Amino acid sequence: MGEAAQTFPKAFAVRFAQINRWDPNSFHGIKWHWLSSVMAPIGSVLKPRKEKVDRSGNGFTTLMPVTIHFDGSIEPRKVSEDKEYTMELFWARPGDIVVSKIDLKNGAVAIIPDGWDKAVVTNHFAVYEPHLEKIDPRYFHLLIQAKFFKEHLWRNKVGAEGRKEVKLDFFESLEFPIPPLPIQQKIVAHWEAAQFKANTDINRAKDTAKSIPALLTKALGLKKLGAAHDKRAFVLSWQEIERWGVELAREMSRRPNIEMSPFPVVSLSDVIADLQNGWSPKCLTRPAIGDEWGVLKVGAVSFGWFDERQNKALPPNLKPREQYEVKPGDLIISRANIARYVGACALVDKVRPKLMLCDKIFRVVWKEESPVLPKYLDEILKIPHLRWQIENNLTGASPTMKNISKPALMALRFPLPPLHIQEEIISEIEEKRKKARNLQDDAKISQKQAGLEIEKMILGTHPVEAH
């Protein structure tokens, strides 16, 4: 349990008068390193608020029920427009601390944000008004989210299996350090500075990743794809109209000009031998485990990378079709899904044995002397100019299941530089992705380090003044 917990050996003795619960775990407390004069019960800095909502003067649609997550975040609860709560509701005012009774054991404690003047909760929550002359709510929130404190709450849950919770009287009786407000604010400031740095790195990583399609587009000499115009009257030539419809005609106004590239323009059928789709038998509802065969789901490719966990186990009474087994080096393409995921592709790097393609996923069959690098084709299929071609060739009446035919995919057109230029482009893309990963890793390290430092400050083992 580390330096935060007061631990006991496997066998230990206590006086009967010390036993509040018949549970050895409840004796594992928290080792605070503050003077006793700084310690006080949680209940001494929180005042319960039980302010019932007058439903006669407040229609339900004007109110904002809330949801609190285990990480202490809070958001408005989604309630269908045709539904409303029949149980009693209570106000939670901006700045109040709200506790989810059933999930307090997991750290579900949040602060009502400024401007949430209509926030309400049911009786499944407890609302407290913090004594601001004693406690900074942000400091209190950091305490609740500290790993050692959440572990302590978890150890002290009681009740029937499946409905165990931390009782509010126990929660309010817990002693914790309440240093002077300037010290609390220094701890909060240290955390916020670390979060700002981490968020900056995360945003830079996202921006770097988002710039990759533009990098490829620029390298191929293509213009950025614009938005469809919104003019009420416009003119198109007959050659530009493939299907009848005003919205379709508007979309044709932004049709990408692939031919402007200085490189030769080819069709997919010019550079690959074929597209092979798999087999979709009725499978088990769980993923394949151990030595079982499995069949990929479309989710294995939906987000532009290969996720082998997205599969279903083949029933033992069915014989696998080994010709559809996925291998490292395969480029796979979704042929059916919601519109934005049709044509999603991924290059398989590593894959467990005995996973087969489903019939909604194509595999590229390469030519012996292929003029296109698999990594280049994987990237080019993701740029807006190719996405436009894919999404304008979809079929299917259902908005949740669109399709693209094999001939439509084989007809996709794109610039094809020589192999050495493809390699240069891919090298630059991979360098960008490496930079994005490094930024994300730095953010995770910063957050983890800050979390450890904050916990030590709250425990009293790390001097706050050092920061």
Coordinates of C-alpha atoms in Angstrom, one line a residue:
M1 CA 0.0 0.0 0.0
G2 CA 3.1 2.3 0.1
E3 CA 4.0 5.2 2.2
A4 CA 0.4 6.5 2.3
A5 CA -1.2 3.6 4.1
Q6 CA -0.9 2.5 7.7
T7 CA -0.5 -1.3 7.2
F8 CA -0.7 -4.3 9.4
P9 CA 0.9 -7.8 9.1
K10 CA -1.3 -10.7 7.9
A11 CA -2.1 -11.5 11.6
F12 CA -2.4 -8.7 14.1
A13 CA -4.3 -8.1 17.4
V14 CA -6.6 -5.2 18.3
R15 CA -8.8 -4.5 21.3
F16 CA -12.5 -5.3 20.9
A17 CA -13.3 -1.6 21.7
Q18 CA -11.3 -0.6 18.6
I19 CA -13.5 -2.7 16.2
N20 CA -16.1 -0.7 14.3
R21 CA -16.4 -3.2 11.5
W22 CA -15.6 -6.9 11.2
D23 CA -13.2 -6.3 8.4
P24 CA -9.4 -6.4 8.6
N25 CA -9.1 -4.0 5.6
S26 CA -10.8 -1.2 7.6
F27 CA -7.7 -1.0 9.9
H28 CA -5.5 0.0 7.1
G29 CA -5.7 3.8 7.5
I30 CA -3.8 6.7 6.0
K31 CA -0.4 7.8 7.4
W32 CA -0.6 11.6 7.5
H33 CA 2.5 13.6 8.1
W34 CA 1.0 16.9 9.3
L35 CA 0.8 18.3 12.8
S36 CA -2.4 17.3 14.6
S37 CA -3.4 21.0 14.8
V38 CA -3.8 20.9 11.0
M39 CA -6.0 17.8 10.9
A40 CA -9.8 18.1 11.1
P41 CA -12.9 16.0 9.9
I42 CA -14.3 16.6 6.5
G43 CA -17.6 17.5 8.0
S44 CA -16.0 20.5 9.7
V45 CA -15.5 22.3 6.4
L46 CA -18.6 21.1 4.5
K47 CA -22.1 22.3 5.4
P48 CA -24.9 19.9 4.1
R49 CA -27.3 21.7 1.7
K50 CA -30.8 20.2 1.4
E51 CA -32.7 22.7 -0.7
K52 CA -35.7 21.1 -2.3
V53 CA -36.7 22.3 -5.8
D54 CA -40.2 23.8 -6.0
R55 CA -41.5 21.9 -9.1
S56 CA -44.6 24.2 -9.3
G57 CA -42.3 27.1 -10.2
N58 CA -39.6 25.2 -12.0
G59 CA -40.5 23.1 -15.0
F60 CA -38.3 20.1 -15.5
T61 CA -37.1 21.2 -18.9
T62 CA -35.6 24.3 -17.3
L63 CA -33.6 22.2 -14.8
M64 CA -30.2 20.5 -15.3
P65 CA -29.7 17.1 -13.7
V66 CA -26.0 16.2 -13.5
T67 CA -23.8 13.1 -13.8
I68 CA -20.6 12.7 -11.8
H69 CA -17.8 10.4 -13.0
F70 CA -15.2 8.5 -11.0
D71 CA -12.5 11.0 -12.0
G72 CA -14.5 13.8 -10.4
S73 CA -15.6 15.3 -13.7
I74 CA -19.2 16.5 -14.0
E75 CA -21.6 17.0 -17.0
P76 CA -25.3 17.6 -17.6
R77 CA -27.2 14.3 -17.6
K78 CA -28.9 13.4 -20.9
V79 CA -32.6 13.1 -20.4
S80 CA -35.1 12.4 -23.3
E81 CA -37.3 15.3 -24.1
D82 CA -40.4 13.2 -23.4
K83 CA -39.3 12.2 -19.9
E84 CA -38.8 13.8 -16.6
Y85 CA -37.9 12.8 -13.0
T86 CA -40.8 12.0 -10.7
M87 CA -38.6 11.8 -7.6
E88 CA -37.8 14.8 -5.5
L89 CA -35.0 17.1 -6.7
F90 CA -32.6 19.3 -4.8
W91 CA -30.6 22.3 -5.8
A92 CA -26.8 22.1 -6.2
R93 CA -25.5 25.7 -6.4
P94 CA -22.3 26.8 -8.3
G95 CA -19.3 26.1 -6.0
D96 CA -21.1 23.4 -4.1
I97 CA -19.5 20.0 -3.6
V98 CA -21.7 17.1 -4.8
V99 CA -21.2 13.5 -3.7
S100 CA -22.7 10.5 -5.5
K101 CA -23.6 8.3 -2.6
I102 CA -23.4 4.9 -4.4
D103 CA -20.1 5.9 -6.2
L104 CA -18.3 7.8 -3.4
K105 CA -16.3 4.6 -3.1
N106 CA -14.9 5.3 -6.6
G107 CA -14.2 9.0 -6.0
A108 CA -17.4 10.4 -7.7
V109 CA -17.2 13.8 -6.0
A110 CA -17.4 17.0 -8.1
I111 CA -17.7 20.8 -7.8
I112 CA -20.7 22.5 -9.5
P113 CA -19.1 24.9 -12.1
D114 CA -19.8 28.6 -12.2
G115 CA -22.9 29.4 -14.4
W116 CA -24.7 26.1 -13.6
D117 CA -27.5 28.0 -11.9
K118 CA -30.1 25.3 -12.6
A119 CA -28.1 22.2 -11.5
V120 CA -30.2 19.7 -9.6
V121 CA -29.7 16.2 -8.1
T122 CA -31.8 13.4 -6.8
N123 CA -31.7 12.0 -3.3
H124 CA -29.0 9.6 -4.5
F125 CA -26.6 12.5 -4.1
A126 CA -25.4 14.6 -1.2
V127 CA -24.8 18.4 -1.6
Y128 CA -22.4 20.4 0.5
E129 CA -21.6 24.0 0.8
P130 CA -17.9 24.4 1.5
H131 CA -16.7 26.8 4.2
L132 CA -14.5 29.0 1.9
E133 CA -12.7 30.6 4.8
K134 CA -11.3 27.2 5.6
I135 CA -11.1 25.1 2.5
D136 CA -10.4 25.7 -1.2
P137 CA -12.8 23.4 -3.0
R138 CA -10.1 22.6 -5.7
Y139 CA -7.8 21.4 -3.0
F140 CA -10.5 19.2 -1.6
H141 CA -11.2 17.8 -5.0
L142 CA -7.5 16.9 -5.4
L143 CA -7.6 15.1 -2.1
I144 CA -10.6 13.0 -3.2
Q145 CA -8.9 12.1 -6.4
A146 CA -5.6 11.1 -4.8
K147 CA -5.0 7.4 -5.4
F148 CA -4.3 6.7 -1.7
F149 CA -7.5 8.4 -0.6
K150 CA -9.7 6.6 -3.2
E151 CA -8.2 3.3 -2.0
H152 CA -9.1 4.3 1.5
L153 CA -12.7 5.0 0.6
W154 CA -12.9 1.7 -1.3
R155 CA -11.6 -0.3 1.7
N156 CA -14.4 1.2 3.8
K157 CA -17.4 0.5 1.7
V158 CA -20.2 -1.4 3.4
G159 CA -23.6 -3.0 2.5
A160 CA -25.0 -5.8 0.4
E161 CA -22.9 -7.2 -2.5
G162 CA -23.5 -5.1 -5.6
R163 CA -24.8 -2.1 -3.6
K164 CA -21.8 -1.4 -1.3
E165 CA -21.2 2.2 -0.6
V166 CA -19.3 4.5 1.8
K167 CA -21.7 5.9 4.4
L168 CA -21.8 9.7 4.6
D169 CA -21.3 9.8 8.3
F170 CA -18.1 7.8 7.9
F171 CA -17.0 10.2 5.0
E172 CA -17.8 13.3 7.1
S173 CA -15.8 11.9 10.1
L174 CA -12.6 11.3 8.1
E175 CA -9.8 13.5 9.2
F176 CA -7.6 15.2 6.6
P177 CA -5.1 18.0 6.5
I178 CA -6.5 21.6 6.3
P179 CA -3.4 23.8 6.0
P180 CA -3.8 27.6 5.6
L181 CA -5.5 28.7 2.4
P182 CA -2.2 30.0 0.8
I183 CA -0.7 26.5 1.2
Q184 CA -3.8 24.8 -0.3
Q185 CA -3.7 27.3 -3.2
K186 CA 0.0 26.6 -3.8
I187 CA -0.8 22.9 -4.1
V188 CA -3.7 23.7 -6.6
A189 CA -1.5 26.0 -8.6
H190 CA 1.2 23.3 -8.9
W191 CA -1.4 20.9 -10.2
E192 CA -2.9 23.4 -12.6
A193 CA 0.5 24.3 -14.1
A194 CA 1.3 20.7 -14.7
Q195 CA -2.1 20.2 -16.3
F196 CA -1.6 23.2 -18.5
K197 CA 1.7 21.9 -19.7
A198 CA 0.2 18.4 -20.4
N199 CA -2.8 19.8 -22.2
T200 CA -0.5 22.0 -24.3
D201 CA 1.5 18.9 -25.3
I202 CA -1.6 16.9 -26.0
N203 CA -3.0 19.7 -28.3
R204 CA 0.3 20.0 -30.1
A205 CA 0.2 16.2 -30.6
K206 CA -3.3 16.4 -32.1
D207 CA -2.4 19.3 -34.3
T208 CA 0.7 17.4 -35.6
A209 CA -1.4 14.3 -36.3
K210 CA -4.1 16.4 -38.1
S211 CA -1.5 18.1 -40.3
I212 CA -0.5 14.8 -41.9
P213 CA -3.2 14.7 -44.7
A214 CA -2.3 18.3 -45.6
L215 CA 1.4 17.4 -45.7
L216 CA 0.6 14.6 -48.2
T217 CA -1.8 16.7 -50.2
K218 CA 0.9 19.4 -50.5
A219 CA 3.6 16.9 -51.5
L220 CA 1.4 15.7 -54.3
G221 CA 0.7 19.2 -55.6
L222 CA -3.0 19.1 -54.8
K223 CA -5.1 22.0 -53.6
K224 CA -6.9 21.9 -50.3
L225 CA -10.5 20.6 -50.8
G226 CA -12.9 23.4 -50.2
A227 CA -16.5 23.5 -48.9
A228 CA -19.5 23.0 -51.1
H229 CA -21.0 26.4 -52.1
D230 CA -24.4 27.4 -50.6
K231 CA -25.7 29.6 -53.4
R232 CA -29.4 29.2 -54.2
A233 CA -28.7 29.4 -57.9
F234 CA -25.6 27.9 -59.6
V235 CA -24.5 26.4 -62.9
L236 CA -22.8 23.1 -63.6
S237 CA -22.0 21.5 -67.0
W238 CA -23.7 18.2 -67.8
Q239 CA -20.3 16.5 -67.6
E240 CA -20.1 17.4 -64.0
I241 CA -23.4 15.9 -63.0
E242 CA -23.3 12.2 -62.2
R243 CA -26.6 11.9 -60.3
W244 CA -29.7 14.1 -60.2
G245 CA -30.2 16.2 -57.1
V246 CA -29.5 19.7 -55.9
E247 CA -27.4 18.7 -52.9
L248 CA -25.5 16.2 -55.0
A249 CA -24.9 19.0 -57.6
R250 CA -23.7 21.3 -54.8
E251 CA -21.2 18.6 -53.7
M252 CA -19.9 18.3 -57.3
S253 CA -18.9 21.9 -57.0
R254 CA -16.0 20.9 -54.7
R255 CA -15.0 17.9 -56.7
P256 CA -11.2 17.5 -56.3
N257 CA -9.0 18.1 -59.3
I258 CA -6.6 15.2 -59.1
E259 CA -5.2 15.9 -62.5
M260 CA -3.4 19.0 -61.3
S261 CA -0.8 16.9 -59.6
P262 CA 2.6 16.9 -61.4
F263 CA 2.7 13.1 -60.9
P264 CA 0.9 10.6 -63.1
V265 CA -2.7 9.9 -62.0
V266 CA -3.7 6.2 -61.8
S267 CA -6.7 4.2 -60.7
L268 CA -6.4 1.7 -57.9
S269 CA -7.0 -1.0 -60.5
D270 CA -3.8 0.0 -62.2
V271 CA -1.5 -0.6 -59.2
I272 CA -3.0 -3.7 -57.4
A273 CA -4.1 -7.1 -58.6
D274 CA -7.4 -7.4 -56.8
L275 CA -9.5 -6.8 -53.7
Q276 CA -10.5 -9.9 -51.7
N277 CA -13.3 -9.8 -49.1
G278 CA -13.8 -12.5 -46.5
W279 CA -16.5 -14.6 -44.9
S280 CA -19.1 -13.7 -42.2
P281 CA -20.6 -16.8 -40.6
K282 CA -22.8 -16.5 -37.5
C283 CA -20.2 -16.2 -34.7
L284 CA -20.2 -16.2 -30.9
T285 CA -20.8 -12.8 -29.2
R286 CA -17.3 -12.8 -27.6
P287 CA -13.8 -12.3 -29.0
A288 CA -11.7 -15.4 -29.9
I289 CA -9.4 -16.5 -27.1
G290 CA -6.4 -18.8 -26.9
D291 CA -6.2 -21.0 -30.0
E292 CA -9.6 -20.3 -31.3
W293 CA -10.3 -18.9 -34.7
G294 CA -12.1 -15.5 -35.0
V295 CA -13.7 -13.3 -37.6
L296 CA -12.8 -9.6 -37.7
K297 CA -15.6 -7.0 -37.2
V298 CA -15.6 -3.8 -39.2
G299 CA -14.5 -2.0 -36.1
A300 CA -11.0 -3.6 -36.6
V301 CA -10.3 -1.0 -39.2
S302 CA -12.8 1.9 -38.6
F303 CA -10.4 4.4 -37.1
G304 CA -7.5 4.1 -39.5
W305 CA -5.4 1.6 -37.5
F306 CA -5.7 -2.2 -37.1
D307 CA -7.4 -3.3 -33.9
E308 CA -7.3 -7.1 -33.7
R309 CA -9.4 -7.1 -30.5
Q310 CA -12.4 -6.2 -32.7
N311 CA -13.3 -9.8 -33.6
K312 CA -15.8 -12.5 -32.8
A313 CA -15.0 -16.1 -32.0
L314 CA -15.8 -18.7 -34.7
P315 CA -18.2 -21.4 -33.3
P316 CA -16.3 -24.7 -32.8
N317 CA -18.6 -26.6 -35.1
L318 CA -17.6 -24.4 -38.1
K319 CA -14.5 -25.1 -40.1
P320 CA -12.3 -22.0 -40.6
R321 CA -11.6 -20.8 -44.1
E322 CA -7.8 -20.4 -43.9
Q323 CA -7.5 -18.5 -47.1
Y324 CA -9.1 -15.5 -45.3
E325 CA -6.6 -15.4 -42.5
V326 CA -5.1 -12.0 -41.9
K327 CA -1.3 -11.7 -42.1
P328 CA 1.2 -9.0 -41.3
G329 CA 1.6 -6.7 -44.2
D330 CA -2.0 -6.9 -45.3
L331 CA -3.8 -3.6 -46.2
I332 CA -7.5 -4.0 -45.3
I333 CA -10.3 -1.7 -46.3
S334 CA -13.9 -1.4 -45.0
R335 CA -16.6 -1.7 -47.6
A336 CA -19.6 -1.2 -45.3
N337 CA -20.3 0.9 -42.3
I338 CA -21.7 4.4 -41.5
A339 CA -20.6 6.8 -44.3
R340 CA -17.5 8.3 -42.6
Y341 CA -16.1 4.8 -41.9
V342 CA -16.7 3.2 -45.3
G343 CA -13.3 3.0 -47.1
A344 CA -11.4 3.3 -43.8
C345 CA -8.2 1.4 -44.1
A346 CA -5.4 0.0 -42.0
L347 CA -2.0 -1.6 -42.6
V348 CA -1.6 -4.7 -40.5
D349 CA 1.7 -4.7 -38.6
K350 CA 1.2 -7.4 -36.0
V351 CA -1.7 -9.8 -35.7
R352 CA -2.5 -12.9 -33.6
P353 CA -2.8 -16.1 -35.6
K354 CA -6.2 -17.4 -36.7
L355 CA -8.1 -14.2 -37.4
M356 CA -10.1 -14.1 -40.7
L357 CA -11.5 -11.3 -42.8
C358 CA -15.2 -10.7 -42.7
D359 CA -17.2 -10.1 -45.9
K360 CA -17.4 -6.4 -45.1
I361 CA -13.6 -6.0 -45.2
F362 CA -11.5 -6.1 -48.4
R363 CA -7.9 -7.1 -48.5
V364 CA -5.6 -5.7 -51.1
V365 CA -4.0 -8.3 -53.4
W366 CA -0.7 -6.9 -54.5
K367 CA 0.9 -7.2 -57.9
E368 CA 4.3 -9.0 -58.1
E369 CA 6.0 -5.9 -59.3
S370 CA 3.9 -3.3 -57.5
P371 CA 4.5 0.4 -58.4
V372 CA 2.9 1.5 -55.0
L373 CA 4.2 1.1 -51.5
P374 CA 1.6 -0.4 -49.1
K375 CA 2.3 2.5 -46.6
Y376 CA 1.8 5.1 -49.4
L377 CA -1.5 3.5 -50.4
D378 CA -2.6 3.4 -46.8
E379 CA -2.0 7.1 -46.4
I380 CA -3.4 8.2 -49.8
L381 CA -6.7 6.5 -49.1
K382 CA -7.1 8.8 -46.1
I383 CA -6.7 12.2 -47.7
P384 CA -9.8 14.4 -48.3
H385 CA -9.5 14.0 -52.1
L386 CA -9.9 10.2 -51.9
R387 CA -12.5 10.4 -49.1
W388 CA -14.6 12.6 -51.4
Q389 CA -14.5 10.0 -54.1
I390 CA -15.4 7.2 -51.7
E391 CA -18.3 9.1 -50.0
N392 CA -19.7 10.1 -53.4
N393 CA -19.9 6.5 -54.5
L394 CA -21.7 5.1 -51.5
T395 CA -24.9 3.1 -51.9
G396 CA -27.6 1.9 -49.5
A397 CA -30.8 3.5 -48.1
S398 CA -29.9 3.0 -44.4
P399 CA -28.0 5.9 -42.9
T400 CA -26.3 3.5 -40.5
M401 CA -25.1 1.0 -43.1
K402 CA -23.6 2.4 -46.4
N403 CA -21.7 0.3 -48.9
I404 CA -19.1 0.8 -51.6
S405 CA -18.7 -1.7 -54.4
K406 CA -15.5 -3.3 -55.4
P407 CA -15.6 -1.6 -58.9
A408 CA -16.1 1.8 -57.2
L409 CA -13.0 1.3 -55.0
M410 CA -10.9 -0.1 -57.9
A411 CA -11.9 3.1 -59.9
L412 CA -10.5 5.5 -57.2
R413 CA -8.0 7.9 -58.8
F414 CA -4.9 9.4 -57.2
P415 CA -1.4 10.7 -58.0
L416 CA 1.4 8.1 -58.0
P417 CA 5.0 9.5 -57.6
P418 CA 8.0 7.2 -58.3
L419 CA 8.8 4.8 -55.5
H420 CA 11.7 6.8 -54.1
I421 CA 9.4 9.9 -53.7
Q422 CA 6.8 7.7 -52.1
E423 CA 9.5 6.6 -49.6
E424 CA 10.5 10.2 -48.9
I425 CA 6.8 11.2 -48.3
I426 CA 6.3 8.2 -46.0
S427 CA 9.5 9.0 -44.1
E428 CA 8.3 12.6 -43.4
I429 CA 4.8 11.3 -42.3
E430 CA 6.4 8.8 -39.9
E431 CA 8.6 11.5 -38.5
K432 CA 5.5 13.6 -37.8
R433 CA 3.7 10.7 -36.2
K434 CA 6.8 10.0 -34.0
K435 CA 6.8 13.6 -32.9
A436 CA 3.0 13.4 -32.0
R437 CA 3.6 10.2 -30.0
N438 CA 6.5 11.8 -28.1
L439 CA 4.4 14.8 -27.2
Q440 CA 1.6 12.5 -26.0
D441 CA 4.2 10.4 -24.0
D442 CA 5.6 13.6 -22.4
A443 CA 2.1 14.7 -21.4
K444 CA 1.4 11.4 -19.7
I445 CA 4.7 11.5 -17.9
S446 CA 4.0 15.1 -16.8
Q447 CA 0.6 14.2 -15.5
K448 CA 1.8 11.1 -13.7
Q449 CA 4.7 13.0 -12.1
A450 CA 2.4 15.9 -11.0
G451 CA -0.1 13.4 -9.6
L452 CA 2.6 11.8 -7.4
E453 CA 3.9 15.2 -6.2
I454 CA 0.4 16.4 -5.4
E455 CA -0.2 13.2 -3.4
K456 CA 3.0 13.7 -1.4
M457 CA 2.1 17.4 -0.7
I458 CA -1.3 16.4 0.5
L459 CA 0.2 13.6 2.7
G460 CA 2.7 16.0 4.1
T461 CA 5.8 14.1 2.9
H462 CA 6.8 16.7 0.3
P463 CA 7.3 20.4 1.2
V464 CA 4.8 22.7 -0.6
E465 CA 7.2 25.6 -0.3
A466 CA 9.6 23.8 -2.7
H467 CA 7.2 24.7 -5.5

